């Protein structure tokens, strides 16, 4: 599958074009220059060909902004990764010095470059595009990312320049793992440590990551998608419109994930906002691995300290307590591979099937020993248990004579007995009581 990167100076409509070509609203679009900070990946399908599209931050020179140097490095990496480059310019502002600076870099690359003249919303503006021949990068392609005009012609050209399709691309039914948490818990550092390159911008400023960034991970026999998300903080702390969208996108990433790695800060412990994020994971019935990051900064690393920290986390997150807790350091890479292995095990537990005969053989004697409480003199008898066909999480149906009288505490008892006998660590379980 080919890779196409969108590059250009800030505010020429790169993210709008990305959203138009991928037919999503993945990249945040805002009037504010410098909204996009990381490389952002999406998929485009055109004329039976599929390719990856990368949205990048705007190229800026000699800026004092702490992010600009990092953004330029991200653009450089995108240029190196791509098979085709879309150099986006703005027909309304015309050719600028910054466009010349970007073109100067692109002229040195052997990768095919298409000059995309954006914001050409009507025919009159097509004539103004002639000045972009001065960039020395071939014919300009006039498009309007906002309404989609002429993007079809652009895609035809892109597809013609892509390398021949390779057979045997991995399917898209891979596990999706989202790294979530409060701002500055080390989510981007952890993903950079996983993939072994500085793909995500890392600074000490809370709220550096704004988009939910999808990365494919295929190392050490593990194969899945990793999503880095914006830190979710209290509504009262969210002052920028932009961050509001980022938080929504992080919540959407949790919805789309199979397993969430919840990052906690070892120096700050578990806080109210961590509880809120946990409740979002719970409501969406997602798998969970708790990672206590920055463990290298903690002075007391004794077994007692680990035990008391673990107990405190489980008490705060009760009644759901059957999940792995790992003490890691994204900086020193301590136990980070274990975090991925745990996430893989939790994903496996979500898809686990228990044979009906085995379920009844083990669970029915336990139920007989501790039957549901009688209701108004009527005895409730559970006769048969089965696991329901594969859904998003393991679901079990208990058939009995009076299902309406079995209450929540007994359902929790049944769930605990299932967990005691089979490993469903990290994944929620559904218990349904039905009439036989």
Coordinates of C-alpha atoms in Angstrom, one line a residue:
X1 CA 0.0 0.0 0.0
X2 CA 1.4 3.4 -1.0
X3 CA 2.0 6.4 1.2
X4 CA 1.1 9.9 0.3
X5 CA 2.1 12.9 2.5
X6 CA 0.5 16.4 2.5
X7 CA 3.0 19.2 3.1
X8 CA 3.0 23.0 3.0
X9 CA 3.1 26.1 5.1
X10 CA 0.5 26.7 7.9
X11 CA -3.1 27.5 7.1
X12 CA -3.3 26.5 3.4
X13 CA -5.9 23.8 4.2
X14 CA -3.8 20.7 4.5
X15 CA -6.1 19.2 7.2
X16 CA -9.2 20.1 5.3
X17 CA -7.8 18.3 2.2
X18 CA -6.8 15.3 4.4
X19 CA -10.4 15.1 5.8
X20 CA -11.8 15.5 2.2
X21 CA -9.7 12.7 0.7
X22 CA -10.1 10.3 3.6
X23 CA -13.8 11.1 3.9
X24 CA -13.5 11.5 7.7
X25 CA -13.2 14.3 10.2
X26 CA -10.1 12.9 11.7
X27 CA -7.8 15.9 11.5
X28 CA -8.8 19.0 13.6
X29 CA -9.5 22.0 11.3
X30 CA -9.3 25.5 12.8
X31 CA -8.6 29.0 11.7
X32 CA -5.6 29.1 14.1
X33 CA -2.2 28.5 12.3
X34 CA -0.3 25.6 13.7
X35 CA -3.3 23.5 14.7
X36 CA -1.8 20.2 13.4
X37 CA 1.3 19.2 15.3
X38 CA 1.9 15.5 14.7
X39 CA 1.8 13.4 11.6
X40 CA -1.7 12.1 11.1
X41 CA -2.5 8.9 9.2
X42 CA -5.7 8.0 7.3
X43 CA -6.7 5.7 4.5
X44 CA -7.9 6.7 1.0
X45 CA -9.6 4.4 -1.5
X46 CA -9.8 5.5 -5.2
X47 CA -10.4 3.4 -8.4
X48 CA -9.8 0.2 -6.5
X49 CA -6.5 1.3 -5.1
X50 CA -5.9 2.0 -1.4
X51 CA -3.2 4.2 0.1
X52 CA -2.2 5.8 3.4
X53 CA -2.4 9.6 3.6
X54 CA -0.3 11.6 6.0
X55 CA -1.3 15.0 7.2
X56 CA 1.6 17.1 8.6
X57 CA 2.0 20.3 10.6
X58 CA 2.7 23.5 8.6
X59 CA 6.4 24.2 7.7
X60 CA 7.7 27.3 9.6
X61 CA 11.2 28.8 9.6
X62 CA 12.9 30.9 12.3
X63 CA 10.0 30.8 14.8
X64 CA 10.4 31.0 18.5
X65 CA 7.5 28.7 19.2
X66 CA 8.7 25.5 21.0
X67 CA 6.6 23.3 18.8
X68 CA 7.8 24.7 15.4
X69 CA 11.2 23.0 15.3
X70 CA 9.5 19.7 16.3
X71 CA 6.8 20.2 13.6
X72 CA 9.5 20.8 10.9
X73 CA 11.1 17.5 12.0
X74 CA 7.8 15.7 11.7
X75 CA 7.3 17.1 8.2
X76 CA 10.8 15.9 7.3
X77 CA 10.0 12.4 8.5
X78 CA 6.8 12.4 6.4
X79 CA 8.7 13.5 3.3
X80 CA 11.1 10.5 3.8
X81 CA 8.3 8.1 4.3
X82 CA 6.1 9.1 1.3
X83 CA 5.8 7.6 -2.2
X84 CA 4.1 10.8 -3.4
X85 CA 4.1 14.3 -1.9
X86 CA 1.1 16.8 -2.2
X87 CA 2.5 20.3 -1.8
X88 CA -0.5 22.4 -0.8
X89 CA -0.5 26.2 -1.6
X90 CA -3.2 28.8 -1.2
X91 CA -4.5 30.6 -4.4
X92 CA -6.0 33.4 -2.3
X93 CA -2.7 34.5 -0.8
X94 CA -0.6 33.6 -3.8
X95 CA 3.1 32.6 -3.8
X96 CA 4.9 33.4 -0.5
X97 CA 8.5 33.3 0.7
X98 CA 7.5 30.4 2.9
X99 CA 6.2 28.4 -0.1
X100 CA 9.5 29.0 -1.8
X101 CA 11.3 27.7 1.3
X102 CA 9.2 24.5 1.2
X103 CA 9.6 24.1 -2.6
X104 CA 13.4 24.4 -2.1
X105 CA 13.4 21.4 0.1
X106 CA 11.0 19.4 -2.2
X107 CA 13.1 20.1 -5.3
X108 CA 15.9 18.1 -3.6
X109 CA 13.8 15.0 -3.1
X110 CA 13.5 12.2 -5.7
X111 CA 9.9 11.6 -4.6
X112 CA 7.2 12.8 -7.1
X113 CA 5.7 16.1 -6.0
X114 CA 2.2 17.4 -7.0
X115 CA 1.5 21.2 -6.5
X116 CA -2.0 21.4 -5.1
X117 CA -3.5 24.9 -5.4
X118 CA -6.2 24.9 -2.7
X119 CA -9.2 27.3 -2.1
X120 CA -9.8 27.6 -5.9
X121 CA -13.6 27.6 -5.3
X122 CA -14.5 29.0 -8.8
X123 CA -13.1 29.1 -12.3
X124 CA -11.9 32.7 -12.0
X125 CA -9.4 31.6 -9.4
X126 CA -7.9 28.9 -11.7
X127 CA -6.2 31.6 -13.8
X128 CA -4.4 32.9 -10.7
X129 CA -2.8 29.5 -10.2
X130 CA -0.4 30.1 -13.1
X131 CA 2.1 31.9 -10.8
X132 CA 2.7 28.5 -9.1
X133 CA 4.5 27.3 -12.2
X134 CA 7.3 29.5 -10.8
X135 CA 8.0 26.9 -8.1
X136 CA 9.5 24.6 -10.8
X137 CA 7.6 21.6 -9.6
X138 CA 5.4 21.0 -12.7
X139 CA 1.7 21.6 -13.4
X140 CA -0.4 22.9 -10.5
X141 CA -3.6 21.1 -9.7
X142 CA -6.5 23.5 -8.7
X143 CA -8.8 22.0 -6.0
X144 CA -11.2 23.2 -3.4
X145 CA -10.8 21.0 -0.2
X146 CA -13.8 22.6 1.4
X147 CA -16.3 21.5 -1.3
X148 CA -14.3 18.8 -3.0
X149 CA -14.2 20.2 -6.5
X150 CA -11.4 18.7 -8.8
X151 CA -10.2 16.4 -6.0
X152 CA -11.1 13.4 -8.3
X153 CA -8.6 14.6 -11.0
X154 CA -6.0 15.0 -8.3
X155 CA -6.6 11.4 -6.9
X156 CA -6.4 10.0 -10.5
X157 CA -2.9 11.5 -10.8
X158 CA -1.9 10.3 -7.3
X159 CA -3.0 6.7 -8.0
X160 CA -1.0 6.8 -11.3
X161 CA 2.2 7.8 -9.5
X162 CA 1.9 5.2 -6.7
X163 CA 4.1 2.1 -6.8
X164 CA 2.5 -1.2 -8.0
X165 CA 0.3 -2.7 -5.3
X166 CA 1.9 -5.5 -3.3
X167 CA -0.1 -8.6 -2.5
X168 CA -0.6 -9.9 1.0
X169 CA -1.2 -6.6 2.9
X170 CA -2.3 -7.3 6.5
X171 CA -6.0 -7.1 7.1
X172 CA -7.6 -4.3 9.1
X173 CA -9.1 -6.6 11.7
X174 CA -6.1 -6.1 14.0
X175 CA -6.6 -5.2 17.7
X176 CA -6.8 -1.5 18.5
X177 CA -5.1 -0.3 21.6
X178 CA -5.6 3.3 22.8
X179 CA -3.2 5.0 25.2
X180 CA -5.3 7.3 27.4
X181 CA -4.9 9.4 30.5
X182 CA -4.6 12.9 31.9
X183 CA -2.3 15.4 30.1
X184 CA 1.4 14.9 30.7
X185 CA 1.3 11.4 32.0
X186 CA 3.7 10.3 29.2
X187 CA 1.3 8.9 26.6
X188 CA 3.3 10.1 23.5
X189 CA 6.6 9.2 25.1
X190 CA 5.3 5.7 25.6
X191 CA 4.3 5.3 22.0
X192 CA 7.6 6.8 20.8
X193 CA 9.4 4.2 23.1
X194 CA 7.2 1.4 21.6
X195 CA 7.9 2.2 17.9
X196 CA 11.5 3.3 18.5
X197 CA 11.3 6.7 16.7
X198 CA 10.2 10.2 17.6
X199 CA 6.9 10.1 15.8
X200 CA 4.9 12.0 18.4
X201 CA 5.9 15.4 19.7
X202 CA 6.8 15.4 23.3
X203 CA 7.1 18.6 25.5
X204 CA 6.6 19.4 29.1
X205 CA 3.5 21.5 28.1
X206 CA 0.2 19.9 29.0
X207 CA -2.0 19.4 25.9
X208 CA 0.8 19.0 23.3
X209 CA -0.9 16.2 21.6
X210 CA -4.2 17.3 20.1
X211 CA -5.2 14.7 17.6
X212 CA -5.8 11.0 18.2
X213 CA -2.9 9.5 16.2
X214 CA -3.1 5.9 14.8
X215 CA 0.1 4.0 14.4
X216 CA 0.6 0.4 13.2
X217 CA 2.8 -1.7 15.5
X218 CA 4.4 -4.9 14.2
X219 CA 7.4 -6.0 16.3
X220 CA 8.4 -8.8 18.6
X221 CA 5.6 -11.0 17.2
X222 CA 2.9 -8.4 18.2
X223 CA 0.7 -6.9 15.5
X224 CA -1.9 -4.2 16.2
X225 CA -2.9 -0.5 16.0
X226 CA -1.8 1.9 18.7
X227 CA -3.7 5.2 19.2
X228 CA -2.1 8.1 21.1
X229 CA -4.8 10.4 22.4
X230 CA -4.9 14.0 23.7
X231 CA -4.9 14.2 27.5
X232 CA -8.4 14.4 29.0
X233 CA -8.7 17.1 31.6
X234 CA -11.6 18.7 33.5
X235 CA -14.0 20.9 31.5
X236 CA -13.1 23.9 33.7
X237 CA -9.4 23.6 32.6
X238 CA -10.2 23.4 28.9
X239 CA -10.0 27.0 27.7
X240 CA -9.2 26.6 23.9
X241 CA -12.0 25.4 21.5
X242 CA -9.3 23.3 20.0
X243 CA -8.6 21.3 23.1
X244 CA -12.3 20.7 23.5
X245 CA -12.3 19.0 20.1
X246 CA -9.2 17.0 21.1
X247 CA -10.9 15.7 24.2
X248 CA -13.9 14.6 22.2
X249 CA -11.6 12.9 19.8
X250 CA -9.9 11.1 22.7
X251 CA -13.3 9.9 23.9
X252 CA -14.1 8.7 20.4
X253 CA -10.7 6.8 20.3
X254 CA -11.8 5.0 23.5
X255 CA -15.1 4.1 21.7
X256 CA -13.1 2.7 18.7
X257 CA -10.5 0.8 20.8
X258 CA -10.5 -2.8 21.9
X259 CA -8.1 -2.3 24.9
X260 CA -7.2 0.9 26.7
X261 CA -3.8 1.5 28.4
X262 CA -4.8 3.9 31.2
X263 CA -1.7 5.9 32.1
X264 CA -1.3 7.2 35.6
X265 CA 1.5 9.5 36.9
X266 CA 3.5 7.7 39.7
X267 CA 4.3 11.1 41.2
X268 CA 0.7 12.2 41.5
X269 CA -1.2 9.0 42.2
X270 CA -4.8 8.4 41.1
X271 CA -6.8 11.6 40.9
X272 CA -10.4 12.5 40.2
X273 CA -9.8 12.9 36.5
X274 CA -8.2 9.5 36.3
X275 CA -11.5 8.2 37.7
X276 CA -13.5 10.0 35.1
X277 CA -11.4 8.5 32.3
X278 CA -11.8 5.1 33.9
X279 CA -15.6 5.6 33.9
X280 CA -15.5 6.4 30.2
X281 CA -13.6 3.1 29.5
X282 CA -16.1 1.3 31.7
X283 CA -19.2 2.8 30.1
X284 CA -17.8 1.7 26.7
X285 CA -17.1 -1.8 28.0
X286 CA -13.4 -1.7 26.9
X287 CA -10.5 -3.9 28.0
X288 CA -8.2 -2.2 30.5
X289 CA -4.5 -2.3 31.5
X290 CA -3.4 0.3 34.1
X291 CA 0.1 1.6 33.5
X292 CA 1.7 3.6 36.4
X293 CA 4.3 5.7 34.4
X294 CA 7.4 7.6 35.6
X295 CA 8.2 4.8 38.1
X296 CA 11.9 5.6 37.6
X297 CA 11.3 8.9 39.6
X298 CA 9.9 7.1 42.6
X299 CA 12.3 6.7 45.6
X300 CA 10.6 3.8 47.4
X301 CA 10.3 0.9 44.9
X302 CA 9.9 -1.8 47.6
X303 CA 7.4 -4.6 47.4
X304 CA 5.4 -2.9 50.2
X305 CA 5.2 0.3 48.2
X306 CA 4.1 -1.6 45.0
X307 CA 1.5 -3.5 47.1
X308 CA 0.0 -0.4 48.7
X309 CA -0.1 1.5 45.4
X310 CA -1.8 -1.5 43.7
X311 CA -4.4 -1.8 46.6
X312 CA -5.1 1.9 46.4
X313 CA -5.8 1.7 42.6
X314 CA -8.0 -1.3 43.0
X315 CA -10.0 0.2 45.9
X316 CA -10.6 3.5 43.9
X317 CA -11.7 1.6 40.7
X318 CA -13.9 -1.0 42.5
X319 CA -16.2 -2.9 41.9
X320 CA -14.2 -3.7 38.6
X321 CA -10.9 -4.9 40.0
X322 CA -9.8 -7.7 37.7
X323 CA -7.3 -5.9 35.5
X324 CA -3.4 -5.9 35.2
X325 CA -1.5 -3.0 36.9
X326 CA 2.1 -2.4 35.6
X327 CA 4.7 0.0 37.0
X328 CA 6.6 1.3 33.9
X329 CA 8.9 4.1 32.7
X330 CA 8.5 5.3 29.1
X331 CA 11.8 7.2 29.5
X332 CA 13.9 4.2 30.6
X333 CA 11.7 1.7 28.7
X334 CA 11.2 -0.3 31.9
X335 CA 8.5 -2.9 31.4
X336 CA 7.0 -1.2 28.3
X337 CA 7.0 -4.5 26.3
X338 CA 5.2 -6.1 29.2
X339 CA 2.5 -3.5 28.8
X340 CA 2.0 -4.5 25.2
X341 CA 2.0 -8.2 26.0
X342 CA -0.7 -7.5 28.7
X343 CA -2.8 -5.6 26.2
X344 CA -2.5 -8.5 23.8
X345 CA -3.6 -11.0 26.6
X346 CA -6.6 -8.8 27.5
X347 CA -7.6 -8.7 23.8
X348 CA -7.4 -12.5 23.8
X349 CA -9.5 -12.7 26.9
X350 CA -12.2 -10.5 25.2
X351 CA -12.5 -13.1 22.4
X352 CA -12.3 -16.2 24.7
X353 CA -14.9 -18.9 24.3
X354 CA -15.8 -21.4 27.2
X355 CA -17.4 -24.7 26.1
X356 CA -21.0 -25.0 27.4
X357 CA -20.4 -28.4 28.9
X358 CA -17.4 -27.1 30.9
X359 CA -19.4 -24.0 32.1
X360 CA -22.3 -26.1 33.4
X361 CA -20.0 -28.7 35.0
X362 CA -18.2 -26.1 37.1
X363 CA -20.8 -23.4 37.6
X364 CA -23.9 -25.4 38.5
X365 CA -22.4 -27.1 41.6
X366 CA -21.3 -23.6 42.8
X367 CA -24.8 -22.2 42.2
X368 CA -26.3 -25.2 44.0
X369 CA -24.1 -24.5 47.0
X370 CA -25.0 -20.8 47.0
X371 CA -28.4 -20.4 45.3
X372 CA -30.1 -17.1 44.6
X373 CA -32.0 -15.7 47.6
X374 CA -35.6 -16.9 47.7
X375 CA -38.2 -14.2 46.9
X376 CA -41.6 -14.2 48.8
X377 CA -41.3 -17.9 49.5
X378 CA -40.4 -18.8 45.9
X379 CA -37.2 -20.6 45.1
X380 CA -35.1 -19.6 42.1
X381 CA -33.4 -22.5 40.2
X382 CA -30.7 -21.9 37.6
X383 CA -30.8 -24.9 35.3
X384 CA -28.5 -24.1 32.4
X385 CA -25.6 -21.7 31.4
X386 CA -24.2 -20.9 28.0
X387 CA -21.8 -18.3 26.6
X388 CA -23.6 -16.2 24.0
X389 CA -22.2 -16.0 20.4
X390 CA -19.1 -13.8 19.9
X391 CA -19.7 -10.2 20.6
X392 CA -17.5 -7.3 21.6
X393 CA -17.1 -8.7 25.2
X394 CA -17.7 -12.2 26.8
X395 CA -21.4 -12.6 27.6
X396 CA -23.1 -15.4 29.5
X397 CA -26.8 -16.4 29.7
X398 CA -28.1 -18.1 32.9
X399 CA -31.5 -19.7 32.4
X400 CA -33.8 -20.0 35.4
X401 CA -37.5 -20.2 36.4
X402 CA -37.9 -16.6 37.8
X403 CA -35.3 -14.3 36.1
X404 CA -37.0 -11.1 37.3
X405 CA -36.1 -11.9 41.0
X406 CA -32.3 -12.2 40.5
X407 CA -30.8 -8.9 41.6
X408 CA -27.5 -7.1 40.9
X409 CA -25.5 -8.5 44.0
X410 CA -26.1 -12.1 42.8
X411 CA -25.1 -11.2 39.2
X412 CA -21.8 -9.9 40.7
X413 CA -21.4 -13.2 42.6
X414 CA -21.8 -15.1 39.3
X415 CA -19.3 -12.9 37.5
X416 CA -16.8 -13.4 40.3
X417 CA -17.2 -17.2 40.1
X418 CA -16.6 -17.1 36.4
X419 CA -13.5 -15.0 36.9
X420 CA -12.2 -17.3 39.6
X421 CA -12.4 -20.3 37.2
X422 CA -11.4 -18.8 33.9
X423 CA -9.0 -16.0 33.1
X424 CA -10.9 -12.9 31.9
X425 CA -8.4 -10.4 33.4
X426 CA -8.8 -6.9 32.1
X427 CA -12.1 -7.4 30.2
X428 CA -15.7 -6.6 31.4
X429 CA -18.2 -9.5 31.4
X430 CA -22.0 -9.3 30.6
X431 CA -24.3 -11.5 32.7
X432 CA -27.8 -12.1 31.4
X433 CA -30.6 -13.9 33.3
X434 CA -33.2 -15.4 31.0
X435 CA -36.3 -17.5 31.5
X436 CA -35.7 -21.2 30.6

